[in-house]
GROMACS .gro file of C-alpha atoms in nm:
model
  396
    1MET     CA    1  -5.536  -7.724  -3.104
    2LEU     CA    2  -5.616  -7.487  -3.392
    3GLY     CA    3  -5.361  -7.633  -3.628
    4LEU     CA    4  -5.517  -7.981  -3.589
    5ALA     CA    5  -5.880  -7.853  -3.596
    6SER     CA    6  -5.822  -7.689  -3.933
    7LYS     CA    7  -5.709  -8.027  -4.077
    8ASP     CA    8  -5.950  -8.269  -3.892
    9ALA     CA    9  -6.204  -8.142  -3.642
   10ASP     CA   10  -6.265  -8.492  -3.501
   11VAL     CA   11  -5.894  -8.559  -3.436
   12ALA     CA   12  -5.866  -8.219  -3.272
   13ALA     CA   13  -6.153  -8.296  -3.041
   14GLN     CA   14  -5.965  -8.592  -2.918
   15PHE     CA   15  -5.682  -8.386  -2.806
   16ILE     CA   16  -5.897  -8.101  -2.662
   17GLU     CA   17  -6.084  -8.356  -2.440
   18ALA     CA   18  -5.771  -8.531  -2.342
   19THR     CA   19  -5.692  -8.254  -2.100
   20ARG     CA   20  -6.007  -8.298  -1.894
   21ASN     CA   21  -5.986  -8.683  -1.937
   22ALA     CA   22  -5.641  -8.664  -1.782
   23LEU     CA   23  -5.769  -8.515  -1.461
   24SER     CA   24  -6.060  -8.766  -1.447
   25THR     CA   25  -5.807  -9.047  -1.493
   26LEU     CA   26  -5.593  -8.903  -1.208
   27VAL     CA   27  -5.899  -8.879  -0.980
   28ASN     CA   28  -6.006  -9.234  -1.070
   29ARG     CA   29  -5.645  -9.357  -0.980
   30ALA     CA   30  -5.645  -9.154  -0.659
   31ILE     CA   31  -5.976  -9.315  -0.553
   32ASP     CA   32  -5.863  -9.655  -0.646
   33LEU     CA   33  -5.527  -9.617  -0.452
   34ALA     CA   34  -5.701  -9.459  -0.154
   35VAL     CA   35  -5.437  -9.186  -0.135
   36ASP     CA   36  -5.431  -8.979   0.178
   37PHE     CA   37  -5.448  -8.651   0.011
   38ILE     CA   38  -5.362  -8.461  -0.318
   39VAL     CA   39  -5.141  -8.174  -0.379
   40ILE     CA   40  -5.178  -7.934  -0.684
   41ALA     CA   41  -4.891  -7.682  -0.718
   42GLY     CA   42  -5.066  -7.422  -0.940
   43ASP     CA   43  -5.198  -7.366  -1.289
   44ILE     CA   44  -5.527  -7.565  -1.258
   45TYR     CA   45  -5.657  -7.311  -1.506
   46ASP     CA   46  -5.485  -7.172  -1.828
   47GLY     CA   47  -5.634  -6.826  -1.755
   48ASP     CA   48  -5.971  -6.651  -1.694
   49TRP     CA   49  -6.270  -6.845  -1.780
   50LYS     CA   50  -6.497  -6.761  -2.070
   51ASP     CA   51  -6.787  -6.911  -1.883
   52ASN     CA   52  -6.837  -7.147  -1.574
   53LYS     CA   53  -6.807  -7.470  -1.764
   54ILE     CA   54  -6.436  -7.543  -1.666
   55GLY     CA   55  -6.509  -7.440  -1.312
   56LEU     CA   56  -6.797  -7.672  -1.288
   57PHE     CA   57  -6.589  -7.947  -1.436
   58PHE     CA   58  -6.322  -7.909  -1.184
   59ASN     CA   59  -6.576  -7.887  -0.898
   60ARG     CA   60  -6.716  -8.210  -1.020
   61GLU     CA   61  -6.390  -8.392  -1.007
   62MET     CA   62  -6.320  -8.250  -0.662
   63ALA     CA   63  -6.660  -8.358  -0.542
   64ARG     CA   64  -6.566  -8.714  -0.649
   65LEU     CA   65  -6.266  -8.693  -0.407
   66GLN     CA   66  -6.478  -8.546  -0.138
   67ARG     CA   67  -6.702  -8.849  -0.140
   68ALA     CA   68  -6.402  -9.071  -0.125
   69GLY     CA   69  -6.262  -8.880   0.174
   70ILE     CA   70  -5.963  -8.747  -0.008
   71PRO     CA   71  -5.859  -8.375   0.077
   72VAL     CA   72  -5.686  -8.163  -0.189
   73TYR     CA   73  -5.427  -7.884  -0.116
   74LEU     CA   74  -5.378  -7.633  -0.392
   75LEU     CA   75  -5.230  -7.303  -0.464
   76ARG     CA   76  -5.249  -7.051  -0.741
   77GLY     CA   77  -4.976  -7.015  -1.023
   78ASN     CA   78  -4.914  -6.756  -1.284
   79HIS     CA   79  -5.184  -6.880  -1.509
   80ASP     CA   80  -5.460  -6.870  -1.242
   81ALA     CA   81  -5.340  -6.604  -1.016
   82VAL     CA   82  -5.594  -6.400  -0.813
   83SER     CA   83  -5.566  -6.111  -1.073
   84VAL     CA   84  -5.610  -6.349  -1.360
   85VAL     CA   85  -5.901  -6.579  -1.281
   86THR     CA   86  -6.181  -6.362  -1.201
   87LYS     CA   87  -6.481  -6.596  -1.203
   88THR     CA   88  -6.533  -6.848  -0.922
   89ILE     CA   89  -6.728  -7.164  -0.848
   90THR     CA   90  -6.769  -7.265  -0.475
   91LEU     CA   91  -6.554  -7.572  -0.430
   92PRO     CA   92  -6.638  -7.867  -0.189
   93ASP     CA   93  -6.500  -7.850   0.166
   94ASN     CA   94  -6.235  -8.103   0.107
   95VAL     CA   95  -6.041  -7.844  -0.106
   96PHE     CA   96  -5.792  -7.619   0.087
   97GLU     CA   97  -5.625  -7.326  -0.092
   98PHE     CA   98  -5.295  -7.168   0.028
   99PRO     CA   99  -5.310  -6.801   0.093
  100THR     CA  100  -5.148  -6.558  -0.162
  101ASN     CA  101  -5.047  -6.270   0.062
  102ARG     CA  102  -4.819  -6.480   0.272
  103PRO     CA  103  -4.710  -6.835   0.326
  104GLY     CA  104  -4.969  -7.062   0.493
  105THR     CA  105  -4.962  -7.401   0.663
  106PHE     CA  106  -5.218  -7.684   0.664
  107ARG     CA  107  -5.180  -7.953   0.902
  108ILE     CA  108  -5.322  -8.321   0.891
  109ASP     CA  109  -5.302  -8.434   1.256
  110ARG     CA  110  -5.383  -8.790   1.201
  111LEU     CA  111  -5.079  -8.823   0.962
  112LYS     CA  112  -4.864  -8.558   1.136
  113VAL     CA  113  -4.821  -8.386   0.791
  114ALA     CA  114  -4.768  -8.010   0.765
  115LEU     CA  115  -4.796  -7.852   0.414
  116HIS     CA  116  -4.654  -7.506   0.354
  117GLY     CA  117  -4.730  -7.302   0.064
  118GLN     CA  118  -4.817  -6.955  -0.098
  119GLY     CA  119  -4.997  -6.887  -0.420
  120PHE     CA  120  -4.967  -6.594  -0.672
  121VAL     CA  121  -5.155  -6.270  -0.646
  122GLU     CA  122  -5.035  -6.153  -0.985
  123ARG     CA  123  -4.931  -6.342  -1.296
  124SER     CA  124  -4.573  -6.228  -1.251
  125ALA     CA  125  -4.415  -6.321  -0.928
  126THR     CA  126  -4.047  -6.203  -0.933
  127GLU     CA  127  -3.975  -6.236  -0.562
  128ASN     CA  128  -3.822  -6.527  -0.396
  129LEU     CA  129  -4.119  -6.680  -0.211
  130ALA     CA  130  -3.955  -6.985  -0.073
  131ILE     CA  131  -3.725  -6.796   0.182
  132GLY     CA  132  -4.036  -6.668   0.337
  133TYR     CA  133  -4.167  -7.016   0.410
  134PRO     CA  134  -4.181  -7.117   0.780
  135ARG     CA  135  -3.930  -7.352   0.929
  136ARG     CA  136  -4.020  -7.725   0.959
  137GLU     CA  137  -4.238  -7.850   1.223
  138GLN     CA  138  -4.035  -8.087   1.434
  139GLY     CA  139  -4.177  -8.443   1.452
  140TRP     CA  140  -4.394  -8.393   1.141
  141PHE     CA  141  -4.353  -8.473   0.770
  142ASN     CA  142  -4.311  -8.133   0.620
  143ILE     CA  143  -4.406  -8.064   0.246
  144GLY     CA  144  -4.326  -7.749   0.071
  145VAL     CA  145  -4.571  -7.659  -0.226
  146LEU     CA  146  -4.445  -7.389  -0.455
  147HIS     CA  147  -4.493  -7.266  -0.808
  148THR     CA  148  -4.150  -7.168  -0.941
  149SER     CA  149  -3.908  -7.177  -1.223
  150LEU     CA  150  -3.615  -7.220  -0.952
  151SER     CA  151  -3.313  -7.081  -1.100
  152GLY     CA  152  -3.459  -7.093  -1.466
  153ARG     CA  153  -3.619  -7.352  -1.678
  154GLU     CA  154  -3.643  -7.252  -2.043
  155PRO     CA  155  -3.887  -7.175  -2.209
  156HIS     CA  156  -4.087  -7.116  -1.885
  157ALA     CA  157  -4.095  -6.771  -1.757
  158PRO     CA  158  -3.877  -6.691  -1.442
  159TYR     CA  159  -4.148  -6.690  -1.177
  160ALA     CA  160  -4.069  -6.709  -0.788
  161PRO     CA  161  -3.701  -6.768  -0.863
  162CYS     CA  162  -3.504  -6.949  -0.599
  163SER     CA  163  -3.219  -7.202  -0.549
  164VAL     CA  164  -3.237  -7.566  -0.438
  165ASP     CA  165  -3.034  -7.440  -0.143
  166ASP     CA  166  -3.311  -7.198  -0.068
  167LEU     CA  167  -3.550  -7.496  -0.051
  168ARG     CA  168  -3.318  -7.706   0.158
  169SER     CA  169  -3.277  -7.414   0.410
  170ARG     CA  170  -3.640  -7.475   0.516
  171GLY     CA  171  -3.563  -7.830   0.638
  172TYR     CA  172  -3.863  -7.979   0.468
  173ASP     CA  173  -3.903  -8.353   0.378
  174TYR     CA  174  -4.042  -8.295   0.035
  175TRP     CA  175  -4.096  -8.022  -0.226
  176ALA     CA  176  -4.381  -8.034  -0.455
  177LEU     CA  177  -4.330  -7.790  -0.744
  178GLY     CA  178  -4.533  -7.653  -1.013
  179HIS     CA  179  -4.486  -7.433  -1.340
  180VAL     CA  180  -4.245  -7.647  -1.537
  181HIS     CA  181  -4.444  -7.883  -1.777
  182GLN     CA  182  -4.171  -8.152  -1.799
  183PHE     CA  183  -4.119  -8.412  -1.522
  184GLU     CA  184  -3.795  -8.359  -1.347
  185GLU     CA  185  -3.629  -8.481  -1.014
  186VAL     CA  186  -3.440  -8.170  -0.920
  187SER     CA  187  -3.302  -8.332  -0.595
  188ALA     CA  188  -3.326  -8.656  -0.432
  189ASP     CA  189  -3.239  -8.550  -0.081
  190PRO     CA  190  -3.474  -8.408  -0.004
  191PRO     CA  191  -3.694  -8.504  -0.300
  192VAL     CA  192  -3.760  -8.190  -0.505
  193ILE     CA  193  -4.001  -8.273  -0.796
  194PHE     CA  194  -4.167  -8.115  -1.080
  195PRO     CA  195  -4.427  -8.375  -1.179
  196GLY     CA  196  -4.502  -8.175  -1.506
  197ASN     CA  197  -4.846  -8.134  -1.645
  198LEU     CA  198  -5.126  -8.413  -1.681
  199GLN     CA  199  -5.168  -8.365  -2.051
  200GLY     CA  200  -4.928  -8.233  -2.323
  201ARG     CA  201  -5.097  -7.946  -2.501
  202SER     CA  202  -4.860  -7.870  -2.801
  203VAL     CA  203  -4.557  -8.026  -2.978
  204ARG     CA  204  -4.339  -7.847  -2.720
  205GLU     CA  205  -4.464  -8.098  -2.462
  206VAL     CA  206  -4.379  -8.429  -2.598
  207GLY     CA  207  -4.367  -8.768  -2.410
  208ALA     CA  208  -4.553  -8.917  -2.135
  209LYS     CA  209  -4.747  -8.684  -1.899
  210GLY     CA  210  -4.884  -8.735  -1.545
  211ALA     CA  211  -4.867  -8.688  -1.172
  212VAL     CA  212  -4.635  -8.829  -0.908
  213LEU     CA  213  -4.749  -9.076  -0.632
  214VAL     CA  214  -4.539  -9.024  -0.326
  215THR     CA  215  -4.521  -9.314  -0.056
  216VAL     CA  216  -4.373  -9.217   0.284
  217GLY     CA  217  -4.248  -9.487   0.519
  218ASP     CA  218  -4.090  -9.474   0.863
  219SER     CA  219  -3.752  -9.357   0.735
  220HIS     CA  220  -3.786  -9.316   0.364
  221VAL     CA  221  -3.970  -9.138   0.080
  222GLU     CA  222  -4.042  -9.310  -0.249
  223TYR     CA  223  -4.217  -9.178  -0.545
  224GLU     CA  224  -4.335  -9.316  -0.882
  225ARG     CA  225  -4.494  -9.140  -1.187
  226ILE     CA  226  -4.864  -9.204  -1.260
  227ILE     CA  227  -4.914  -9.159  -1.633
  228VAL     CA  228  -5.259  -9.023  -1.719
  229ASP     CA  229  -5.237  -8.844  -2.049
  230GLY     CA  230  -5.482  -8.947  -2.320
  231ALA     CA  231  -5.307  -8.821  -2.625
  232ARG     CA  232  -4.951  -8.729  -2.704
  233PHE     CA  233  -4.733  -8.508  -2.936
  234CYS     CA  234  -4.421  -8.639  -3.096
  235GLU     CA  235  -4.133  -8.484  -3.303
  236VAL     CA  236  -3.991  -8.669  -3.605
  237LYS     CA  237  -3.670  -8.519  -3.722
  238ALA     CA  238  -3.500  -8.650  -4.052
  239MET     CA  239  -3.163  -8.532  -4.196
  240LEU     CA  240  -3.175  -8.561  -4.561
  241GLU     CA  241  -2.896  -8.628  -4.805
  242PRO     CA  242  -2.882  -8.529  -5.179
  243HIS     CA  243  -2.928  -8.893  -5.283
  244HIS     CA  244  -3.245  -8.949  -5.087
  245SER     CA  245  -3.541  -9.027  -5.311
  246MET     CA  246  -3.900  -8.968  -5.217
  247ILE     CA  247  -3.934  -9.333  -5.126
  248ASP     CA  248  -3.637  -9.305  -4.905
  249ILE     CA  249  -3.776  -8.998  -4.736
  250LEU     CA  250  -4.126  -9.142  -4.675
  251GLN     CA  251  -3.975  -9.462  -4.532
  252MET     CA  252  -3.764  -9.272  -4.285
  253VAL     CA  253  -4.077  -9.094  -4.180
  254GLU     CA  254  -4.266  -9.415  -4.145
  255ARG     CA  255  -4.002  -9.574  -3.926
  256ALA     CA  256  -3.989  -9.265  -3.703
  257GLY     CA  257  -4.359  -9.266  -3.691
  258ARG     CA  258  -4.365  -9.635  -3.584
  259THR     CA  259  -4.126  -9.550  -3.294
  260CYS     CA  260  -4.371  -9.269  -3.182
  261ALA     CA  261  -4.662  -9.501  -3.191
  262ASP     CA  262  -4.475  -9.771  -2.977
  263GLU     CA  263  -4.392  -9.498  -2.720
  264GLY     CA  264  -4.749  -9.358  -2.722
  265GLU     CA  265  -4.892  -9.711  -2.644
  266GLY     CA  266  -5.198  -9.664  -2.870
  267ARG     CA  267  -5.277  -9.316  -2.784
  268PRO     CA  268  -5.368  -9.065  -3.050
  269LEU     CA  269  -5.051  -8.896  -3.167
  270ALA     CA  270  -5.001  -8.551  -3.330
  271VAL     CA  271  -4.664  -8.550  -3.496
  272ARG     CA  272  -4.456  -8.263  -3.617
  273VAL     CA  273  -4.212  -8.362  -3.905
  274ARG     CA  274  -3.903  -8.163  -3.949
  275LEU     CA  275  -3.692  -8.217  -4.259
  276SER     CA  276  -3.352  -8.066  -4.283
  277GLY     CA  277  -3.026  -8.110  -4.464
  278HIS     CA  278  -2.959  -8.122  -4.839
  279SER     CA  279  -3.195  -8.257  -5.092
  280GLU     CA  280  -3.206  -8.248  -5.478
  281LEU     CA  281  -3.583  -8.252  -5.419
  282GLN     CA  282  -3.575  -7.914  -5.242
  283SER     CA  283  -3.752  -7.718  -5.522
  284ASN     CA  284  -4.004  -8.008  -5.543
  285PHE     CA  285  -4.088  -7.966  -5.188
  286VAL     CA  286  -4.142  -7.596  -5.225
  287VAL     CA  287  -4.370  -7.629  -5.527
  288ASN     CA  288  -4.565  -7.933  -5.420
  289ARG     CA  289  -4.582  -7.866  -5.046
  290HIS     CA  290  -4.937  -7.984  -5.002
  291GLN     CA  291  -4.882  -8.302  -5.192
  292TRP     CA  292  -4.569  -8.372  -4.980
  293ARG     CA  293  -4.782  -8.299  -4.666
  294ASP     CA  294  -5.042  -8.554  -4.773
  295GLU     CA  295  -4.775  -8.805  -4.855
  296ILE     CA  296  -4.606  -8.761  -4.512
  297GLN     CA  297  -4.955  -8.801  -4.355
  298ALA     CA  298  -4.999  -9.129  -4.550
  299SER     CA  299  -4.659  -9.250  -4.434
  300LEU     CA  300  -4.750  -9.178  -4.072
  301HIS     CA  301  -5.076  -9.392  -4.122
  302ARG     CA  302  -4.886  -9.671  -4.249
  303ALA     CA  303  -4.702  -9.672  -3.915
  304HIS     CA  304  -5.022  -9.653  -3.715
  305GLU     CA  305  -5.383  -9.574  -3.779
  306ASN     CA  306  -5.404  -9.304  -3.501
  307ILE     CA  307  -5.110  -9.079  -3.604
  308TRP     CA  308  -5.174  -8.728  -3.734
  309LEU     CA  309  -4.951  -8.488  -3.902
  310GLU     CA  310  -4.964  -8.166  -3.691
  311LYS     CA  311  -4.720  -7.969  -3.907
  312LEU     CA  312  -4.453  -8.039  -4.181
  313GLU     CA  313  -4.149  -7.807  -4.142
  314VAL     CA  314  -3.903  -7.814  -4.434
  315ARG     CA  315  -3.562  -7.658  -4.398
  316LEU     CA  316  -3.381  -7.789  -4.694
  317SER     CA  317  -3.112  -7.666  -4.931
  318THR     CA  318  -2.979  -7.825  -5.258
  319GLY     CA  319  -2.623  -7.835  -5.122
  320LEU     CA  320  -2.519  -7.651  -5.437
  321GLN     CA  321  -2.459  -7.305  -5.509
  322ASP     CA  322  -2.762  -7.106  -5.610
  323LYS     CA  323  -2.793  -7.118  -5.975
  324PRO     CA  324  -2.954  -6.838  -6.189
  325SER     CA  325  -3.311  -6.859  -6.229
  326GLY     CA  326  -3.524  -6.766  -6.541
  327ASP     CA  327  -3.426  -6.751  -6.898
  328ALA     CA  328  -3.036  -6.795  -6.910
  329HIS     CA  329  -3.025  -6.665  -7.276
  330ALA     CA  330  -3.193  -6.348  -7.177
  331GLY     CA  331  -2.944  -6.307  -6.895
  332LEU     CA  332  -3.227  -6.282  -6.632
  333ASP     CA  333  -3.128  -6.394  -6.282
  334LEU     CA  334  -3.439  -6.381  -6.071
  335ARG     CA  335  -3.254  -6.417  -5.734
  336GLU     CA  336  -3.041  -6.110  -5.806
  337LEU     CA  337  -3.350  -5.911  -5.916
  338VAL     CA  338  -3.523  -5.987  -5.590
  339LYS     CA  339  -3.208  -5.887  -5.398
  340LEU     CA  340  -3.194  -5.542  -5.582
  341SER     CA  341  -3.568  -5.476  -5.587
  342ASP     CA  342  -3.615  -5.415  -5.220
  343ASP     CA  343  -3.437  -5.414  -4.898
  344GLY     CA  344  -3.719  -5.609  -4.747
  345LYS     CA  345  -3.838  -5.352  -4.501
  346GLU     CA  346  -4.132  -5.217  -4.702
  347LEU     CA  347  -4.231  -5.568  -4.804
  348LEU     CA  348  -4.213  -5.690  -4.430
  349LEU     CA  349  -4.453  -5.410  -4.318
  350GLU     CA  350  -4.692  -5.506  -4.590
  351ALA     CA  351  -4.674  -5.868  -4.486
  352GLN     CA  352  -4.734  -5.782  -4.122
  353ALA     CA  353  -5.032  -5.561  -4.205
  354LEU     CA  354  -5.177  -5.855  -4.412
  355ILE     CA  355  -5.113  -6.097  -4.124
  356SER     CA  356  -5.296  -5.871  -3.879
  357SER     CA  357  -5.606  -5.842  -4.110
  358ILE     CA  358  -5.617  -6.216  -4.126
  359ALA     CA  359  -5.566  -6.269  -3.749
  360VAL     CA  360  -5.872  -6.098  -3.650
  361LYS     CA  361  -6.083  -6.342  -3.851
  362LEU     CA  362  -5.917  -6.648  -3.687
  363PRO     CA  363  -6.114  -6.854  -3.421
  364GLY     CA  364  -6.110  -6.710  -3.074
  365GLY     CA  365  -5.779  -6.705  -2.890
  366ALA     CA  366  -5.547  -6.744  -3.198
  367ALA     CA  367  -5.518  -6.386  -3.289
  368ALA     CA  368  -5.373  -6.318  -2.926
  369ASP     CA  369  -5.065  -6.535  -3.003
  370GLU     CA  370  -4.754  -6.353  -3.106
  371SER     CA  371  -4.748  -6.569  -3.434
  372PRO     CA  372  -5.121  -6.627  -3.519
  373LEU     CA  373  -5.026  -6.808  -3.845
  374GLU     CA  374  -4.769  -7.020  -3.644
  375VAL     CA  375  -4.465  -6.867  -3.831
  376SER     CA  376  -4.324  -6.504  -3.848
  377ALA     CA  377  -4.383  -6.259  -4.142
  378GLU     CA  378  -4.009  -6.306  -4.213
  379ALA     CA  379  -4.037  -6.686  -4.251
  380LEU     CA  380  -4.353  -6.644  -4.471
  381LEU     CA  381  -4.155  -6.394  -4.703
  382GLU     CA  382  -3.871  -6.629  -4.731
  383GLU     CA  383  -4.106  -6.912  -4.823
  384ALA     CA  384  -4.271  -6.698  -5.082
  385LYS     CA  385  -3.917  -6.632  -5.236
  386GLN     CA  386  -3.841  -6.995  -5.242
  387LEU     CA  387  -4.164  -7.077  -5.408
  388LEU     CA  388  -4.111  -6.817  -5.674
  389PHE     CA  389  -3.752  -6.929  -5.745
  390ALA     CA  390  -3.852  -7.291  -5.746
  391ARG     CA  391  -4.141  -7.240  -5.983
  392THR     CA  392  -3.923  -7.042  -6.221
  393GLU     CA  393  -3.653  -7.288  -6.213
  394MET     CA  394  -3.883  -7.586  -6.280
  395GLY     CA  395  -4.056  -7.386  -6.567
  396LEU     CA  396  -4.394  -7.360  -6.398
   0.00000   0.00000   0.00000
């Protein structure tokens, strides 16, 4: 949430708190519905704890379920593998964790339910864990719990790869999968479900987030999504034409923002606006980027009071051939001079060194990202060139 925090700390706080609130909301719903048990298929934590606060919070929520008589069955995924999360908080006795060195089975006798699963020892699990799961227990309802990318789910890393046929070969009645952050029904017979995560954490995770409520009858299995997210991310894409004026562009953004607000049902929204296509205002965008960002934010607020611009991405061209920049009478063509002055390698190295010096001064965690300034050095250099050309062409 660093991008939002740099713009408005109070807004960023809503999104940061939304992740914990989503878990609390799920626990509330589970207690209200008096569910028989809860399954968590990995990645409870995003990585090792800086302190015990996150562990204490999870313990508190699990203890609420304990007092309600609801057991929890969980396993470790790539983000909270044994080798990753080194700190611990003793969890209440209603929480049962699958082993990591081999598949394990938990049985709920009163329901005739058998749950089979295996967690991760290391962050990277490249072997097919599913084929090692035990065969179904006859006369019981069998649930497979697995943290996996199956045969591949971009952009998620390929962990515990396997096929749907591998899962079917176990003969289970339901597969509860983790790792992929988007909801997906992979198979209906038997149900193989990625519920997704409880709360979107970046603009790559748009739309409604939550868990899955599974109801088992004598001869059928039904499921429905339980939406628990407290804030959402949304993308607004606008394809511009040369004739579009500033008012046209802002109205396009406002209309799209209103659609996001309707789908978000009143939740706080962080919106990334992507403008592409051809526009006569291309140079104006480059030179007056901050003013445009504020105008875009204002148009989003006209759509709804709780929409916030997460980032403005501008990928525009004039639709015309590049014209010479600078003083035409002097025969100065700035674009050609830039091309001739450097092949880009030396300048790129300087830019990368400068970014590295800035990254170490960023808030904790940001410098660890591959792109601590959210864009590559190459993209920043290209933006600088476009700013130079635009300012020259506009006589600034």
